[in-house]
Amino acid sequence: MSKEALGRRIPVLEVFGPTVQGEGMVIGQKTMFVRTAGCDYSCSWCDSAFTWDGSGKQDIRMITASEVWEELRQVGGSTFSHVTLSGGNPALLPQLGELIDLLHAEGVKVALETQGSRWQDWFHRIDDLTLSPKPPSSGMTTDWDVLDEIVGKLRSEGRSYSLKVVIFDEADLRYATSVHHRYPGVTFYLQAGNDDVKEQDSSVLLRRLMDRYLWLVDTAMSSEELKDVRVLPQLHAWLWGNKRGV
Amino acid sequence: MSKEALGRRIPVLEVFGPTVQGEGMVIGQKTMFVRTAGCDYSCSWCDSAFTWDGSGKQDIRMITASEVWEELRQVGGSTFSHVTLSGGNPALLPQLGELIDLLHAEGVKVALETQGSRWQDWFHRIDDLTLSPKPPSSGMTTDWDVLDEIVGKLRSEGRSYSLKVVIFDEADLRYATSVHHRYPGVTFYLQAGNDDVKEQDSSVLLRRLMDRYLWLVDTAMSSEELKDVRVLPQLHAWLWGNKRGV
């Protein structure tokens, strides 16, 4: 295969669904998931570390946009009209533009979440776009120049998008507050983080996640700095625990 | 007091918050609630029957829009910029227009949910509007002419709004499917109903509500007729059970 042909292929780790989107701006949305491999970050609490830590390497398939669409059809039949591109960080992949156009041509809407560390021109064609910069507990450092530039490009096109910050502690909440104030008027989500991605007993995990969510709700409700915010859990983790592929 | 002055007053049952909106298009939103008295419906499973069955009658206060605003400030301080008008059916009250304008003047957004049985011109000024026609299990009958007219008016103004149907059983789901197809292109929510508004043990209720939600998710996910839908629980009932004022 030529280098060009290979470059158009997408590193796919998982195709699953339909299921409900468990978080953020389209929480509850019936959607299929396409999970791509590779990330420029390595968040300490990443719930999909197999996309970048080498442990899922043998499951990566380099496939074309058409092959992704065929697989979506095979797995989801005719039950869906919404696809979520997840990672990893799908924003590393310029070749996703072809898949997005193909999905649109099939009448399918496309959602994407990314940390906002890389720009792709196809961001303009995402129906439900979430920028989710990572707070201090992740161990990552936000490049504000890059994030400002991405937000600026989206704003100049009048594109609707949302911001989301995952919260584990007080320092994360201060970071989130600064993000909220830096980009005023953008729909802003606070999400209670899952601080135990290994727990296999889903009822134990549920109690823990609900407590963390209630803490975040209480804290955000009493804040005068966080007025126009939406505070959400990860619904899928409440329902299915740390299981993959749901 | 003159009849006109009295007519401008709002029958208020509760003012509480800030808390998270537990359902629908702005799930998770930090919001204050103003609950008005009176409903033209009497749904079998209503979780706020005290607004219309006479049991809350002694708590109704006839207050002006300014007094509602004062009370919101007293209860919520400077922590909020979003208010949800809830009922009963607030669409029975033409005088709410004054409150909506006052809230907007204070920089506060306004959400409303109504069954779509009555029109008010102030619907055009609601920021987050949900029409929630009631399925067969409610015991109510939808007046499709009225609902068509309301949807038509909203559409002609290019106003964004959403539809939501609460689901208790298969018949409700068939009803929801017909609503979804009658108004294509409108963001459509399926909500798992709470079939036990008396249960006081919140962990017993949680298990039950999660099971009902999972049933609804499974059913909706396998449906070819319900493609572009959002399936949500009542988050507040999961967290706080059947408690009022949260």
Coordinates of C-alpha atoms in Angstrom, one line a residue:
Chain A
M1 CA 0.0 0.0 0.0
S2 CA 1.2 3.5 -0.8
K3 CA 2.1 5.8 2.0
E4 CA -0.8 8.1 0.9
A5 CA -3.3 5.3 0.9
L6 CA -2.1 4.2 4.3
G7 CA -2.3 7.8 5.6
R8 CA -6.0 7.9 4.8
R9 CA -6.7 4.9 7.0
I10 CA -8.0 5.3 10.5
P11 CA -6.5 3.5 13.5
V12 CA -9.7 2.0 15.0
L13 CA -9.8 0.3 18.4
E14 CA -13.5 -0.3 18.9
V15 CA -16.8 0.1 17.1
F16 CA -19.8 -0.4 19.4
G17 CA -23.4 0.6 20.1
P18 CA -26.0 1.8 19.8
T19 CA -25.9 2.9 23.4
V20 CA -26.6 6.1 25.3
Q21 CA -23.9 8.8 25.4
G22 CA -23.2 8.9 29.1
E23 CA -21.8 12.5 29.5
G24 CA -21.7 16.0 28.4
M25 CA -23.7 18.1 25.9
V26 CA -25.6 15.2 24.4
I27 CA -26.0 13.0 27.5
G28 CA -28.6 10.4 26.8
Q29 CA -28.2 10.6 23.0
K30 CA -28.6 7.2 21.2
T31 CA -25.2 6.9 19.5
M32 CA -22.7 4.5 18.0
F33 CA -19.1 4.8 19.1
V34 CA -15.9 4.7 17.0
R35 CA -12.9 4.7 19.3
T36 CA -9.6 5.7 17.7
A37 CA -6.1 4.8 19.0
G38 CA -3.5 7.3 20.1
C39 CA -3.3 10.3 22.3
D40 CA -1.0 13.2 22.9
Y41 CA -2.0 13.2 26.6
S42 CA -1.6 10.5 29.3
C43 CA -4.0 11.6 32.0
S44 CA -3.4 9.9 35.3
W45 CA -7.0 8.9 35.6
C46 CA -7.7 8.1 32.0
D47 CA -10.6 5.6 31.7
S48 CA -9.4 4.5 28.2
A49 CA -5.7 4.3 28.8
F50 CA -5.6 1.2 26.5
T51 CA -5.9 3.7 23.6
W52 CA -2.4 5.0 24.3
D53 CA -0.4 3.0 26.8
G54 CA 0.4 0.1 24.5
S55 CA -1.9 -2.4 26.1
G56 CA -4.5 -2.3 23.3
K57 CA -1.9 -2.1 20.5
Q58 CA -2.7 -5.5 19.0
D59 CA -6.4 -4.5 18.6
I60 CA -5.7 -1.5 16.4
R61 CA -7.0 -1.9 12.9
M62 CA -6.0 0.5 10.1
I63 CA -9.2 0.8 8.1
T64 CA -10.7 3.2 5.6
A65 CA -13.7 5.5 6.2
S66 CA -15.9 3.2 4.1
E67 CA -14.8 0.2 6.2
V68 CA -15.7 2.1 9.4
W69 CA -19.1 2.8 7.9
E70 CA -19.6 -0.8 6.9
E71 CA -18.7 -1.9 10.4
L72 CA -21.1 0.6 12.0
R73 CA -23.9 -0.8 9.8
Q74 CA -22.9 -4.4 10.7
V75 CA -22.9 -3.7 14.5
G76 CA -25.7 -1.1 14.7
G77 CA -27.9 -2.1 11.8
S78 CA -30.5 0.5 10.9
T79 CA -31.1 1.6 14.5
F80 CA -29.0 4.8 14.6
S81 CA -28.4 8.2 13.1
H82 CA -25.7 9.5 15.4
V83 CA -22.0 8.5 15.8
T84 CA -19.6 9.6 18.5
L85 CA -15.9 9.8 17.6
S86 CA -13.9 9.0 20.8
G87 CA -10.4 8.2 21.7
G88 CA -7.7 8.6 22.6
N89 CA -7.7 12.0 20.9
P90 CA -9.4 11.8 17.5
A91 CA -8.1 15.3 16.8
L92 CA -4.7 13.8 16.0
L93 CA -6.2 12.4 12.8
P94 CA -6.6 14.7 9.8
Q95 CA -8.0 11.8 7.8
L96 CA -11.2 11.7 10.0
G97 CA -12.6 14.4 7.7
E98 CA -13.4 11.8 5.1
L99 CA -15.4 9.7 7.6
I100 CA -17.3 12.7 8.9
D101 CA -18.4 13.6 5.3
L102 CA -19.3 10.0 4.6
L103 CA -21.5 9.9 7.8
H104 CA -23.2 13.2 6.9
A105 CA -23.9 11.9 3.4
E106 CA -25.6 8.9 5.1
G107 CA -27.7 11.3 7.2
V108 CA -25.8 10.6 10.4
K109 CA -24.8 13.3 12.9
V110 CA -21.3 13.3 14.4
A111 CA -20.1 14.1 17.9
L112 CA -16.6 14.5 19.1
E113 CA -14.8 15.3 22.3
T114 CA -11.2 16.4 22.5
Q115 CA -9.0 18.1 25.0
G116 CA -8.3 21.1 22.7
S117 CA -4.6 20.5 22.2
R118 CA -4.8 20.2 18.4
W119 CA -6.9 21.8 15.7
Q120 CA -8.4 20.0 12.7
D121 CA -10.3 21.8 9.9
W122 CA -13.0 19.2 10.2
F123 CA -13.9 20.6 13.7
H124 CA -16.2 22.9 11.8
R125 CA -18.2 19.9 10.5
I126 CA -18.8 18.3 13.9
D127 CA -22.4 18.5 15.0
D128 CA -21.8 18.1 18.7
L129 CA -18.3 19.3 19.6
T130 CA -16.9 19.3 23.1
L131 CA -13.6 20.8 24.2
S132 CA -12.5 19.2 27.4
P133 CA -9.3 20.7 28.7
K134 CA -7.7 18.6 31.4
P135 CA -7.4 19.9 35.0
P136 CA -4.4 19.6 37.3
S137 CA -5.3 16.2 38.7
S138 CA -4.7 14.7 35.2
G139 CA -1.0 15.6 35.4
M140 CA -1.3 17.4 32.1
T141 CA -0.6 21.1 31.3
T142 CA -3.0 23.1 29.2
D143 CA -1.4 25.0 26.3
W144 CA -3.6 28.1 26.6
D145 CA -2.4 29.6 23.3
V146 CA -3.5 26.5 21.4
L147 CA -6.9 26.4 23.2
D148 CA -7.5 30.1 22.7
E149 CA -6.8 29.6 19.0
I150 CA -9.2 26.7 18.7
V151 CA -11.9 28.6 20.6
G152 CA -11.3 31.6 18.4
K153 CA -11.7 29.6 15.2
L154 CA -14.9 28.0 16.3
R155 CA -16.3 31.4 17.5
S156 CA -15.4 33.1 14.2
E157 CA -17.6 30.5 12.3
G158 CA -20.4 30.9 14.8
R159 CA -20.2 27.2 15.5
S160 CA -22.0 25.9 18.6
Y161 CA -19.8 23.8 20.9
S162 CA -19.4 23.2 24.6
L163 CA -16.7 23.1 27.2
K164 CA -16.4 20.4 29.8
V165 CA -14.0 19.9 32.7
V166 CA -13.7 16.7 34.7
I167 CA -13.4 17.4 38.4
F168 CA -11.6 15.3 41.0
D169 CA -10.8 17.9 43.7
E170 CA -10.8 21.5 44.7
A171 CA -7.7 22.4 42.5
D172 CA -9.6 21.0 39.5
L173 CA -12.6 23.2 40.4
R174 CA -10.4 26.3 40.5
Y175 CA -9.0 25.3 37.1
A176 CA -12.6 24.8 35.8
T177 CA -13.6 28.2 37.1
S178 CA -10.8 29.9 35.3
V179 CA -11.7 28.0 32.0
H180 CA -15.4 29.1 32.5
H181 CA -14.3 32.8 32.9
R182 CA -11.8 32.7 30.1
Y183 CA -14.5 31.6 27.6
P184 CA -17.7 33.3 28.8
G185 CA -21.0 32.4 27.1
V186 CA -19.9 28.9 26.1
T187 CA -22.1 26.2 27.5
F188 CA -20.0 24.8 30.4
Y189 CA -20.1 21.4 31.9
L190 CA -18.6 20.2 35.1
Q191 CA -18.3 16.4 35.3
A192 CA -17.6 14.4 38.4
G193 CA -14.6 12.2 37.7
N194 CA -14.3 8.5 38.2
D195 CA -11.4 8.1 40.6
D196 CA -11.5 4.3 40.5
V197 CA -11.4 2.9 37.0
K198 CA -10.3 -0.5 38.3
E199 CA -13.3 -1.2 40.7
Q200 CA -15.1 -4.2 39.3
D201 CA -18.1 -4.3 41.7
S202 CA -20.5 -1.9 40.0
S203 CA -22.7 -1.3 43.1
V204 CA -19.6 -0.3 45.1
L205 CA -18.5 2.0 42.3
L206 CA -22.0 3.5 42.0
R207 CA -22.1 4.5 45.6
R208 CA -18.7 6.1 45.3
L209 CA -19.5 7.9 42.0
M210 CA -22.8 9.2 43.4
D211 CA -21.0 10.6 46.5
R212 CA -18.4 12.3 44.3
Y213 CA -21.2 13.8 42.1
L214 CA -23.1 15.0 45.1
W215 CA -20.0 16.7 46.4
L216 CA -19.5 18.4 43.1
V217 CA -23.2 19.5 43.0
D218 CA -23.0 20.9 46.5
T219 CA -19.8 22.8 45.8
A220 CA -21.0 24.2 42.5
M221 CA -24.4 25.2 43.9
S222 CA -23.0 27.3 46.6
S223 CA -20.5 29.0 44.3
E224 CA -21.0 32.6 43.1
E225 CA -18.3 32.2 40.5
L226 CA -20.0 29.2 38.8
K227 CA -23.5 30.5 38.0
D228 CA -24.4 29.3 34.5
V229 CA -23.0 25.7 34.7
R230 CA -24.2 22.2 34.1
V231 CA -23.1 19.6 36.5
L232 CA -23.3 16.0 35.3
P233 CA -22.2 12.5 36.2
Q234 CA -20.9 9.9 33.8
L235 CA -24.2 8.1 33.4
H236 CA -22.7 5.0 31.7
A237 CA -20.3 4.4 34.7
W238 CA -23.3 4.6 37.1
L239 CA -25.1 2.0 35.0
W240 CA -22.4 -0.3 33.8
G241 CA -19.4 0.4 36.0
N242 CA -16.0 0.1 34.4
K243 CA -17.1 -2.3 31.7
R244 CA -15.8 -1.6 28.2
G245 CA -17.9 -1.5 25.0
V246 CA -21.2 -0.2 26.5
Chain B
M1 CA -57.1 44.9 45.7
S2 CA -58.6 45.4 42.2
K3 CA -59.3 42.4 40.1
E4 CA -56.7 43.5 37.6
A5 CA -54.0 43.8 40.3
L6 CA -54.9 40.4 41.6
G7 CA -54.8 39.0 38.1
R8 CA -51.2 40.0 37.8
R9 CA -50.2 38.0 40.8
I10 CA -48.8 34.5 40.5
P11 CA -50.0 31.5 42.5
V12 CA -46.6 30.3 43.9
L13 CA -46.2 27.0 45.8
E14 CA -42.5 26.7 46.2
V15 CA -39.3 28.7 45.5
F16 CA -36.2 26.6 46.0
G17 CA -32.6 26.1 44.8
P18 CA -30.1 26.4 43.4
T19 CA -30.1 22.8 42.5
V20 CA -29.4 20.8 39.4
Q21 CA -32.2 20.3 36.8
G22 CA -32.8 16.6 37.0
E23 CA -34.3 16.0 33.5
G24 CA -34.7 16.9 29.9
M25 CA -32.9 19.3 27.6
V26 CA -31.0 21.2 30.3
I27 CA -30.3 18.2 32.6
G28 CA -27.6 19.2 35.1
Q29 CA -28.2 22.9 34.7
K30 CA -27.7 24.9 37.9
T31 CA -31.1 26.5 38.4
M32 CA -33.6 27.9 40.8
F33 CA -37.2 26.5 40.8
V34 CA -40.4 28.5 41.0
R35 CA -43.3 26.1 41.3
T36 CA -46.8 27.4 40.4
A37 CA -50.1 26.0 41.5
G38 CA -52.8 24.7 39.3
C39 CA -53.0 22.2 36.4
D40 CA -55.5 21.4 33.7
Y41 CA -54.3 17.8 33.8
S42 CA -54.4 15.2 36.6
C43 CA -51.8 12.6 35.5
S44 CA -52.2 9.3 37.4
W45 CA -48.5 9.2 38.2
C46 CA -47.9 13.0 38.8
D47 CA -45.0 13.5 41.1
S48 CA -46.3 17.0 42.1
A49 CA -50.0 16.2 42.6
F50 CA -50.0 18.7 45.5
T51 CA -50.0 21.4 42.9
W52 CA -53.6 20.5 41.8
D53 CA -55.2 17.9 44.1
G54 CA -56.0 20.4 46.9
S55 CA -53.5 19.0 49.3
G56 CA -51.1 22.0 48.9
K57 CA -53.8 24.6 48.8
Q58 CA -52.9 26.3 52.1
D59 CA -49.3 26.8 50.8
I60 CA -50.3 28.8 47.7
R61 CA -49.2 32.5 47.9
M62 CA -50.5 35.1 45.4
I63 CA -47.4 37.2 44.8
T64 CA -46.2 39.7 42.2
A65 CA -43.3 39.1 39.8
S66 CA -41.1 41.5 41.9
E67 CA -41.9 39.5 45.0
V68 CA -41.0 36.3 43.2
W69 CA -37.7 37.9 42.2
E70 CA -37.0 39.1 45.8
E71 CA -37.7 35.6 47.1
L72 CA -35.4 34.0 44.5
R73 CA -32.6 36.4 45.7
Q74 CA -33.4 35.6 49.3
V75 CA -33.2 31.9 48.8
G76 CA -30.5 31.7 46.1
G77 CA -28.4 34.8 46.8
S78 CA -26.0 35.6 44.0
T79 CA -25.3 32.0 43.0
F80 CA -27.6 31.6 40.0
S81 CA -28.4 32.9 36.6
H82 CA -31.1 30.4 35.6
V83 CA -34.7 29.9 36.7
T84 CA -37.0 27.0 35.9
L85 CA -40.7 27.6 36.0
S86 CA -42.4 24.4 37.0
G87 CA -45.9 23.4 38.1
G88 CA -48.6 22.3 37.8
N89 CA -48.9 23.8 34.4
P90 CA -47.4 27.3 34.3
A91 CA -48.9 27.7 30.8
L92 CA -52.2 28.4 32.5
L93 CA -50.8 31.7 33.7
P94 CA -50.7 34.6 31.2
Q95 CA -49.2 36.9 34.0
L96 CA -45.9 34.9 33.9
G97 CA -44.8 37.1 31.0
E98 CA -44.0 39.8 33.5
L99 CA -41.8 37.6 35.6
I100 CA -40.0 36.3 32.5
D101 CA -39.2 39.8 31.4
L102 CA -38.1 40.8 34.8
L103 CA -35.7 37.7 35.0
H104 CA -34.3 38.5 31.6
A105 CA -33.7 42.1 32.7
E106 CA -31.7 40.7 35.6
G107 CA -29.6 38.6 33.2
V108 CA -31.3 35.3 34.2
K109 CA -32.3 32.7 31.7
V110 CA -35.7 31.0 32.0
A111 CA -36.7 27.4 31.4
L112 CA -40.2 25.9 31.2
E113 CA -41.8 22.6 30.7
T114 CA -45.5 22.2 29.8
Q115 CA -47.6 19.4 28.4
G116 CA -48.6 21.5 25.4
S117 CA -52.3 21.9 26.2
R118 CA -52.3 25.7 26.3
W119 CA -50.5 28.4 24.4
Q120 CA -49.1 31.6 25.9
D121 CA -47.4 34.4 23.9
W122 CA -44.5 34.4 26.4
F123 CA -43.5 30.9 25.1
H124 CA -41.5 32.8 22.5
R125 CA -39.4 34.3 25.3
I126 CA -38.5 31.1 27.1
D127 CA -34.9 30.2 26.8
D128 CA -35.2 26.4 27.3
L129 CA -38.7 25.3 26.4
T130 CA -39.9 21.7 26.6
L131 CA -43.2 20.4 25.4
S132 CA -44.1 17.2 27.2
P133 CA -47.3 15.7 26.0
K134 CA -48.6 13.0 28.3
P135 CA -48.7 9.3 27.2
P136 CA -51.6 6.9 27.8
S137 CA -50.5 5.7 31.2
S138 CA -51.2 9.2 32.5
G139 CA -54.9 8.7 31.9
M140 CA -54.9 12.0 29.9
T141 CA -55.8 12.5 26.3
T142 CA -53.7 14.7 24.0
D143 CA -55.5 17.4 22.0
W144 CA -53.4 17.1 18.8
D145 CA -55.0 20.2 17.3
V146 CA -53.7 22.3 20.2
L147 CA -50.3 20.7 20.2
D148 CA -50.0 21.1 16.4
E149 CA -50.8 24.7 16.8
I150 CA -48.3 25.3 19.5
V151 CA -45.5 23.5 17.6
G152 CA -46.5 25.5 14.4
K153 CA -46.2 28.8 16.3
L154 CA -42.8 27.9 17.7
R155 CA -41.6 26.7 14.3
S156 CA -42.7 29.8 12.6
E157 CA -40.5 31.9 14.9
G158 CA -37.6 29.6 14.5
R159 CA -37.6 29.1 18.2
S160 CA -35.5 26.1 19.5
Y161 CA -37.4 23.9 21.8
S162 CA -37.6 20.2 22.7
L163 CA -40.1 17.4 23.1
K164 CA -40.1 15.0 25.9
V165 CA -42.3 12.0 26.7
V166 CA -42.3 10.1 30.0
I167 CA -42.4 6.4 29.5
F168 CA -43.9 3.8 31.8
D169 CA -44.8 1.0 29.5
E170 CA -44.9 -0.3 25.9
A171 CA -48.1 1.7 25.1
D172 CA -46.3 4.9 26.2
L173 CA -43.4 4.0 23.9
R174 CA -45.8 3.6 20.9
Y175 CA -47.3 7.0 21.8
A176 CA -43.8 8.5 22.0
T177 CA -42.9 7.1 18.7
S178 CA -45.9 8.7 17.1
V179 CA -45.0 12.1 18.7
H180 CA -41.5 11.8 17.4
H181 CA -42.7 11.1 13.9
R182 CA -45.3 13.8 14.0
Y183 CA -42.7 16.5 14.7
P184 CA -39.6 15.4 12.9
G185 CA -36.4 17.2 13.5
V186 CA -37.3 18.4 17.0
T187 CA -34.9 17.2 19.7
F188 CA -36.7 14.4 21.3
Y189 CA -36.3 13.0 24.9
L190 CA -37.6 9.8 26.3
Q191 CA -37.7 9.8 30.1
A192 CA -38.0 6.8 32.3
G193 CA -41.0 7.4 34.6
N194 CA -41.0 7.1 38.3
D195 CA -43.8 4.6 39.0
D196 CA -43.5 4.8 42.8
V197 CA -43.8 8.4 44.0
K198 CA -44.5 7.2 47.5
E199 CA -41.4 5.1 48.2
Q200 CA -39.5 6.7 51.0
D201 CA -36.4 4.4 51.0
S202 CA -34.2 6.1 48.4
S203 CA -31.9 3.2 47.8
V204 CA -34.9 0.9 47.1
L205 CA -36.2 3.6 44.8
L206 CA -32.8 4.0 43.1
R207 CA -32.6 0.3 42.2
R208 CA -36.1 0.4 40.8
L209 CA -35.6 3.6 38.8
M210 CA -32.3 2.3 37.4
D211 CA -34.0 -0.9 36.3
R212 CA -36.8 1.1 34.6
Y213 CA -34.2 3.3 32.9
L214 CA -32.2 0.3 31.7
W215 CA -35.4 -1.3 30.2
L216 CA -36.1 2.0 28.4
V217 CA -32.5 2.2 27.1
D218 CA -32.5 -1.4 25.9
T219 CA -35.9 -1.0 24.2
A220 CA -35.0 2.4 22.5
M221 CA -31.5 1.1 21.4
S222 CA -33.0 -1.8 19.5
S223 CA -35.7 0.3 17.8
E224 CA -35.4 1.3 14.2
E225 CA -38.2 3.8 14.6
L226 CA -36.5 5.7 17.4
K227 CA -33.1 6.7 15.8
D228 CA -32.4 10.2 16.8
V229 CA -33.5 10.2 20.5
R230 CA -32.1 11.0 23.8
V231 CA -33.0 8.7 26.7
L232 CA -32.7 10.1 30.2
P233 CA -33.5 9.3 33.8
Q234 CA -34.8 11.7 36.4
L235 CA -31.5 12.4 37.9
H236 CA -32.9 14.2 41.0
A237 CA -35.0 11.1 41.9
W238 CA -31.9 8.9 41.7
L239 CA -30.1 11.2 44.0
W240 CA -32.8 12.4 46.4
G241 CA -35.6 10.0 46.0
N242 CA -39.1 11.4 46.4
K243 CA -38.1 14.3 48.6
R244 CA -39.6 17.7 47.8
G245 CA -37.6 20.9 47.4
V246 CA -34.4 19.5 46.0

